[in-house]
Structure formats: C-alpha cells, structure tokens
Amino acid sequence: MFEVLAFVYENYYAEDGCPEPAHLQRKLNAVGFDEDEISEALDWLSGLGSAARFARPAVTDSPTVLHSTWLHLPSSRSARVYSVQEQNQLGPVCLGYLSFMESAGILPAHIREVVMDRSMAITSAPISLDDLKIIILMVFWTFGQEPDALVLDELCNDHEIRIVH
C-alpha cells in the first residue's frame, strides 16, 4: 500500500489535490499496481480526508480550539502520552521520530494527531520509519502544507545510501 501512496504523492503533490477515487483507481491500475493495494490505499486516503476535516483549526476567538470536539491544541506545558496500542503500532523508532519532529516545531499537534490516526489505521505493526515518513508527507499534503526543503529532504531521501562528508 505504501508504494501506492508514494506514487500518489510523487505524481499529485504539485497539483491542487488528488483526483477523484474512480479516476485515481483507473490510473493506478494502468500503472500496474495490485488491485488489493489500490483498494487499501484508496480506503486509507478516504480516512485521511475525514480525519483532516475534523482536525483543521477553527476560525474562532480561541486559537487553541479545533473543529473537532476531541482535539485541542496543547499548552506549552502539556505532553502527548501514547497509548499501549499506539506504542505497539509505531514502535520506539517511529515514536522518537515523531517526538523529534514535534520538538523541532515541524509537526504541529493537530497534524501529529492526524498522523497518529492514519498510523493506527495501518493493519501491519509496527510501522517502519519509511512508512511513517510517507504518512507524514500525505498528511502535510492533505492540509495543503509543504514542508520546507530540509524537512522534505529528510522525509523523502533514503539515508542508508547517503555518504557522510
């Protein structure tokens, strides 16, 4: 499924949005992706759209209230506590990466929560770091945000083939 998501991101990130599911399914079939992978990816993308709609900041007098009743931006002294299921699904490497992204100011709380929602929607556990990076890219794209060049490089490049200077 992640190969399909990576293909969608690579081919549609510069456009206004992802094509309609029926058109996208035809395109993915034509490229040669497996029907089960396509179906799983389209279901995941549908869930991403739903999760993002509920996590967009509301236009209110309070900057910390979001459209969703279940999500409020944390105060500067709050900390995100991950459930046992979330810990098992993400594993220590991915949780550490999320913590790094958040502490660096790259991953706002509402986007982190959508990343968590979509990570929990994956049937395999634990999620690999490369798969988490694809999830993060897809969530940023859904919110209409493009990470800056250095963050995009971090999310897209394979670090195993990098040469340290």
PDB file of C-alpha atoms in Angstrom:
ATOM      1  CA  MET A   1       0.000   0.000   0.000  1.00  0.00           C
ATOM      2  CA  PHE A   2       2.820   2.437   0.791  1.00  0.00           C
ATOM      3  CA  GLU A   3       4.166   2.145  -2.744  1.00  0.00           C
ATOM      4  CA  VAL A   4       0.761   3.311  -3.981  1.00  0.00           C
ATOM      5  CA  LEU A   5       0.716   6.229  -1.516  1.00  0.00           C
ATOM      6  CA  ALA A   6       4.252   7.221  -2.511  1.00  0.00           C
ATOM      7  CA  PHE A   7       3.221   7.134  -6.181  1.00  0.00           C
ATOM      8  CA  VAL A   8       0.176   9.318  -5.468  1.00  0.00           C
ATOM      9  CA  TYR A   9       2.281  11.837  -3.563  1.00  0.00           C
ATOM     10  CA  GLU A  10       5.016  11.958  -6.207  1.00  0.00           C
ATOM     11  CA  ASN A  11       2.536  12.429  -9.039  1.00  0.00           C
ATOM     12  CA  TYR A  12      -0.054  14.737  -7.490  1.00  0.00           C
ATOM     13  CA  TYR A  13       1.654  16.809  -4.752  1.00  0.00           C
ATOM     14  CA  ALA A  14       2.181  19.811  -7.043  1.00  0.00           C
ATOM     15  CA  GLU A  15      -1.434  19.821  -8.176  1.00  0.00           C
ATOM     16  CA  ASP A  16      -4.433  21.210  -6.333  1.00  0.00           C
ATOM     17  CA  GLY A  17      -5.338  17.807  -4.999  1.00  0.00           C
ATOM     18  CA  CYS A  18      -5.771  14.169  -5.587  1.00  0.00           C
ATOM     19  CA  PRO A  19      -8.107  13.169  -8.422  1.00  0.00           C
ATOM     20  CA  GLU A  20     -11.444  11.563  -7.724  1.00  0.00           C
ATOM     21  CA  PRO A  21     -11.132   7.983  -6.402  1.00  0.00           C
ATOM     22  CA  ALA A  22     -12.517   6.380  -9.591  1.00  0.00           C
ATOM     23  CA  HIS A  23     -10.049   8.271 -11.804  1.00  0.00           C
ATOM     24  CA  LEU A  24      -7.182   7.556  -9.423  1.00  0.00           C
ATOM     25  CA  GLN A  25      -8.083   3.859  -9.338  1.00  0.00           C
ATOM     26  CA  ARG A  26      -8.003   3.684 -13.153  1.00  0.00           C
ATOM     27  CA  LYS A  27      -4.636   5.470 -13.200  1.00  0.00           C
ATOM     28  CA  LEU A  28      -3.151   3.154 -10.559  1.00  0.00           C
ATOM     29  CA  ASN A  29      -4.464   0.089 -12.403  1.00  0.00           C
ATOM     30  CA  ALA A  30      -2.906   1.357 -15.629  1.00  0.00           C
ATOM     31  CA  VAL A  31       0.444   1.844 -13.889  1.00  0.00           C
ATOM     32  CA  GLY A  32       0.317  -1.783 -12.729  1.00  0.00           C
ATOM     33  CA  PHE A  33      -0.399  -1.708  -9.002  1.00  0.00           C
ATOM     34  CA  ASP A  34      -2.147  -4.695  -7.434  1.00  0.00           C
ATOM     35  CA  GLU A  35      -5.926  -4.308  -7.043  1.00  0.00           C
ATOM     36  CA  ASP A  36      -5.795  -5.103  -3.300  1.00  0.00           C
ATOM     37  CA  GLU A  37      -3.081  -2.487  -2.715  1.00  0.00           C
ATOM     38  CA  ILE A  38      -5.090   0.087  -4.651  1.00  0.00           C
ATOM     39  CA  SER A  39      -8.245  -0.657  -2.683  1.00  0.00           C
ATOM     40  CA  GLU A  40      -6.399  -0.463   0.639  1.00  0.00           C
ATOM     41  CA  ALA A  41      -4.712   2.816  -0.353  1.00  0.00           C
ATOM     42  CA  LEU A  42      -7.987   4.385  -1.514  1.00  0.00           C
ATOM     43  CA  ASP A  43      -9.684   3.418   1.760  1.00  0.00           C
ATOM     44  CA  TRP A  44      -6.744   4.870   3.695  1.00  0.00           C
ATOM     45  CA  LEU A  45      -6.889   8.108   1.658  1.00  0.00           C
ATOM     46  CA  SER A  46     -10.616   8.378   2.318  1.00  0.00           C
ATOM     47  CA  GLY A  47      -9.955   8.082   6.043  1.00  0.00           C
ATOM     48  CA  LEU A  48      -7.217  10.696   5.734  1.00  0.00           C
ATOM     49  CA  GLY A  49      -9.657  13.155   4.208  1.00  0.00           C
ATOM     50  CA  SER A  50     -12.156  12.536   7.004  1.00  0.00           C
ATOM     51  CA  ALA A  51      -9.556  12.871   9.759  1.00  0.00           C
ATOM     52  CA  ALA A  52      -8.147  16.077   8.264  1.00  0.00           C
ATOM     53  CA  ARG A  53     -11.598  17.689   8.053  1.00  0.00           C
ATOM     54  CA  PHE A  54     -12.058  17.234  11.793  1.00  0.00           C
ATOM     55  CA  ALA A  55      -8.592  18.453  12.725  1.00  0.00           C
ATOM     56  CA  ARG A  56      -8.459  21.760  10.863  1.00  0.00           C
ATOM     57  CA  PRO A  57      -8.148  24.769  13.168  1.00  0.00           C
ATOM     58  CA  ALA A  58     -11.462  26.544  13.584  1.00  0.00           C
ATOM     59  CA  VAL A  59     -11.888  30.217  12.911  1.00  0.00           C
ATOM     60  CA  THR A  60     -12.888  31.319  16.423  1.00  0.00           C
ATOM     61  CA  ASP A  61     -11.764  33.716  19.109  1.00  0.00           C
ATOM     62  CA  SER A  62      -9.818  30.877  20.743  1.00  0.00           C
ATOM     63  CA  PRO A  63      -6.701  29.872  18.754  1.00  0.00           C
ATOM     64  CA  THR A  64      -6.494  26.562  20.580  1.00  0.00           C
ATOM     65  CA  VAL A  65      -9.911  25.169  19.607  1.00  0.00           C
ATOM     66  CA  LEU A  66     -10.163  22.966  16.554  1.00  0.00           C
ATOM     67  CA  HIS A  67     -13.247  21.933  14.581  1.00  0.00           C
ATOM     68  CA  SER A  68     -13.228  18.601  16.302  1.00  0.00           C
ATOM     69  CA  THR A  69     -14.568  18.272  19.803  1.00  0.00           C
ATOM     70  CA  TRP A  70     -11.909  15.675  20.646  1.00  0.00           C
ATOM     71  CA  LEU A  71      -8.843  17.697  19.766  1.00  0.00           C
ATOM     72  CA  HIS A  72      -7.473  20.808  21.444  1.00  0.00           C
ATOM     73  CA  LEU A  73      -4.020  22.220  20.928  1.00  0.00           C
ATOM     74  CA  PRO A  74      -1.819  21.520  23.944  1.00  0.00           C
ATOM     75  CA  SER A  75      -0.459  24.207  26.194  1.00  0.00           C
ATOM     76  CA  SER A  76       3.280  24.778  26.337  1.00  0.00           C
ATOM     77  CA  ARG A  77       3.496  22.577  29.452  1.00  0.00           C
ATOM     78  CA  SER A  78       1.494  19.619  28.136  1.00  0.00           C
ATOM     79  CA  ALA A  79       2.875  16.348  26.808  1.00  0.00           C
ATOM     80  CA  ARG A  80       1.393  13.724  24.487  1.00  0.00           C
ATOM     81  CA  VAL A  81       1.056  10.343  26.180  1.00  0.00           C
ATOM     82  CA  TYR A  82       0.840   7.437  23.741  1.00  0.00           C
ATOM     83  CA  SER A  83      -1.438   4.507  24.498  1.00  0.00           C
ATOM     84  CA  VAL A  84      -0.097   0.964  24.602  1.00  0.00           C
ATOM     85  CA  GLN A  85      -1.729   0.276  21.229  1.00  0.00           C
ATOM     86  CA  GLU A  86      -0.057   3.354  19.733  1.00  0.00           C
ATOM     87  CA  GLN A  87       3.295   2.331  21.206  1.00  0.00           C
ATOM     88  CA  ASN A  88       2.945  -1.161  19.739  1.00  0.00           C
ATOM     89  CA  GLN A  89       1.832   0.160  16.341  1.00  0.00           C
ATOM     90  CA  LEU A  90       4.616   2.725  15.985  1.00  0.00           C
ATOM     91  CA  GLY A  91       7.464   1.246  17.970  1.00  0.00           C
ATOM     92  CA  PRO A  92      10.247   3.232  19.644  1.00  0.00           C
ATOM     93  CA  VAL A  93      11.950   4.424  16.452  1.00  0.00           C
ATOM     94  CA  CYS A  94       8.803   5.998  14.985  1.00  0.00           C
ATOM     95  CA  LEU A  95       7.719   7.469  18.322  1.00  0.00           C
ATOM     96  CA  GLY A  96      11.174   9.000  18.705  1.00  0.00           C
ATOM     97  CA  TYR A  97      10.955  10.423  15.211  1.00  0.00           C
ATOM     98  CA  LEU A  98       7.548  11.966  15.931  1.00  0.00           C
ATOM     99  CA  SER A  99       8.938  13.453  19.139  1.00  0.00           C
ATOM    100  CA  PHE A 100      11.886  14.907  17.209  1.00  0.00           C
ATOM    101  CA  MET A 101       9.595  16.395  14.539  1.00  0.00           C
ATOM    102  CA  GLU A 102       7.333  17.912  17.153  1.00  0.00           C
ATOM    103  CA  SER A 103      10.130  19.333  19.327  1.00  0.00           C
ATOM    104  CA  ALA A 104      11.744  20.874  16.238  1.00  0.00           C
ATOM    105  CA  GLY A 105       8.497  22.720  15.529  1.00  0.00           C
ATOM    106  CA  ILE A 106       7.897  20.852  12.284  1.00  0.00           C
ATOM    107  CA  LEU A 107       4.864  18.817  13.339  1.00  0.00           C
ATOM    108  CA  PRO A 108       2.052  20.832  14.952  1.00  0.00           C
ATOM    109  CA  ALA A 109      -0.232  18.989  17.369  1.00  0.00           C
ATOM    110  CA  HIS A 110      -3.242  18.820  15.047  1.00  0.00           C
ATOM    111  CA  ILE A 111      -1.138  17.344  12.239  1.00  0.00           C
ATOM    112  CA  ARG A 112       0.524  14.917  14.675  1.00  0.00           C
ATOM    113  CA  GLU A 113      -2.908  13.668  15.727  1.00  0.00           C
ATOM    114  CA  VAL A 114      -3.920  13.016  12.127  1.00  0.00           C
ATOM    115  CA  VAL A 115      -0.595  11.213  11.607  1.00  0.00           C
ATOM    116  CA  MET A 116      -1.424   9.094  14.660  1.00  0.00           C
ATOM    117  CA  ASP A 117      -4.948   8.406  13.393  1.00  0.00           C
ATOM    118  CA  ARG A 118      -3.681   7.278   9.996  1.00  0.00           C
ATOM    119  CA  SER A 119      -0.842   5.261  11.559  1.00  0.00           C
ATOM    120  CA  MET A 120      -3.358   3.373  13.673  1.00  0.00           C
ATOM    121  CA  ALA A 121      -5.375   2.635  10.512  1.00  0.00           C
ATOM    122  CA  ILE A 122      -2.485   0.553   9.109  1.00  0.00           C
ATOM    123  CA  THR A 123      -3.034  -3.172   9.632  1.00  0.00           C
ATOM    124  CA  SER A 124       0.625  -4.137   9.968  1.00  0.00           C
ATOM    125  CA  ALA A 125       2.566  -3.420  13.144  1.00  0.00           C
ATOM    126  CA  PRO A 126       4.984  -1.990  13.907  1.00  0.00           C
ATOM    127  CA  ILE A 127       5.133   0.614  11.173  1.00  0.00           C
ATOM    128  CA  SER A 128       8.557   1.197   9.661  1.00  0.00           C
ATOM    129  CA  LEU A 129      10.152   4.637   9.767  1.00  0.00           C
ATOM    130  CA  ASP A 130       9.977   4.891   5.974  1.00  0.00           C
ATOM    131  CA  ASP A 131       6.233   4.162   6.078  1.00  0.00           C
ATOM    132  CA  LEU A 132       5.743   6.763   8.821  1.00  0.00           C
ATOM    133  CA  LYS A 133       7.520   9.335   6.673  1.00  0.00           C
ATOM    134  CA  ILE A 134       5.100   8.626   3.817  1.00  0.00           C
ATOM    135  CA  ILE A 135       2.184   9.051   6.232  1.00  0.00           C
ATOM    136  CA  ILE A 136       3.602  12.399   7.399  1.00  0.00           C
ATOM    137  CA  LEU A 137       4.038  13.595   3.800  1.00  0.00           C
ATOM    138  CA  MET A 138       0.474  12.585   2.932  1.00  0.00           C
ATOM    139  CA  VAL A 139      -0.917  14.395   5.983  1.00  0.00           C
ATOM    140  CA  PHE A 140       1.010  17.596   5.196  1.00  0.00           C
ATOM    141  CA  TRP A 141      -0.261  17.375   1.608  1.00  0.00           C
ATOM    142  CA  THR A 142      -3.846  16.929   2.778  1.00  0.00           C
ATOM    143  CA  PHE A 143      -3.558  20.082   4.902  1.00  0.00           C
ATOM    144  CA  GLY A 144      -2.171  21.954   1.888  1.00  0.00           C
ATOM    145  CA  GLN A 145       1.209  22.430   3.519  1.00  0.00           C
ATOM    146  CA  GLU A 146       4.576  21.625   2.042  1.00  0.00           C
ATOM    147  CA  PRO A 147       7.418  21.181   4.487  1.00  0.00           C
ATOM    148  CA  ASP A 148      10.460  23.355   3.865  1.00  0.00           C
ATOM    149  CA  ALA A 149      13.243  21.960   1.680  1.00  0.00           C
ATOM    150  CA  LEU A 150      15.326  20.477   4.512  1.00  0.00           C
ATOM    151  CA  VAL A 151      12.341  18.721   6.071  1.00  0.00           C
ATOM    152  CA  LEU A 152      11.223  17.463   2.671  1.00  0.00           C
ATOM    153  CA  ASP A 153      14.740  16.123   2.111  1.00  0.00           C
ATOM    154  CA  GLU A 154      14.599  14.364   5.487  1.00  0.00           C
ATOM    155  CA  LEU A 155      11.213  12.814   4.691  1.00  0.00           C
ATOM    156  CA  CYS A 156      11.991  11.757   1.120  1.00  0.00           C
ATOM    157  CA  ASN A 157      15.607  10.627   0.939  1.00  0.00           C
ATOM    158  CA  ASP A 158      16.930   7.187   1.753  1.00  0.00           C
ATOM    159  CA  HIS A 159      19.511   7.789   4.478  1.00  0.00           C
ATOM    160  CA  GLU A 160      21.127   4.380   4.055  1.00  0.00           C
ATOM    161  CA  ILE A 161      22.673   5.454   0.755  1.00  0.00           C
ATOM    162  CA  ARG A 162      23.915   8.839   1.996  1.00  0.00           C
ATOM    163  CA  ILE A 163      27.640   9.455   2.245  1.00  0.00           C
ATOM    164  CA  VAL A 164      28.754  11.381   5.297  1.00  0.00           C
ATOM    165  CA  HIS A 165      31.219  14.160   4.452  1.00  0.00           C
TER     166      HIS A 165
END
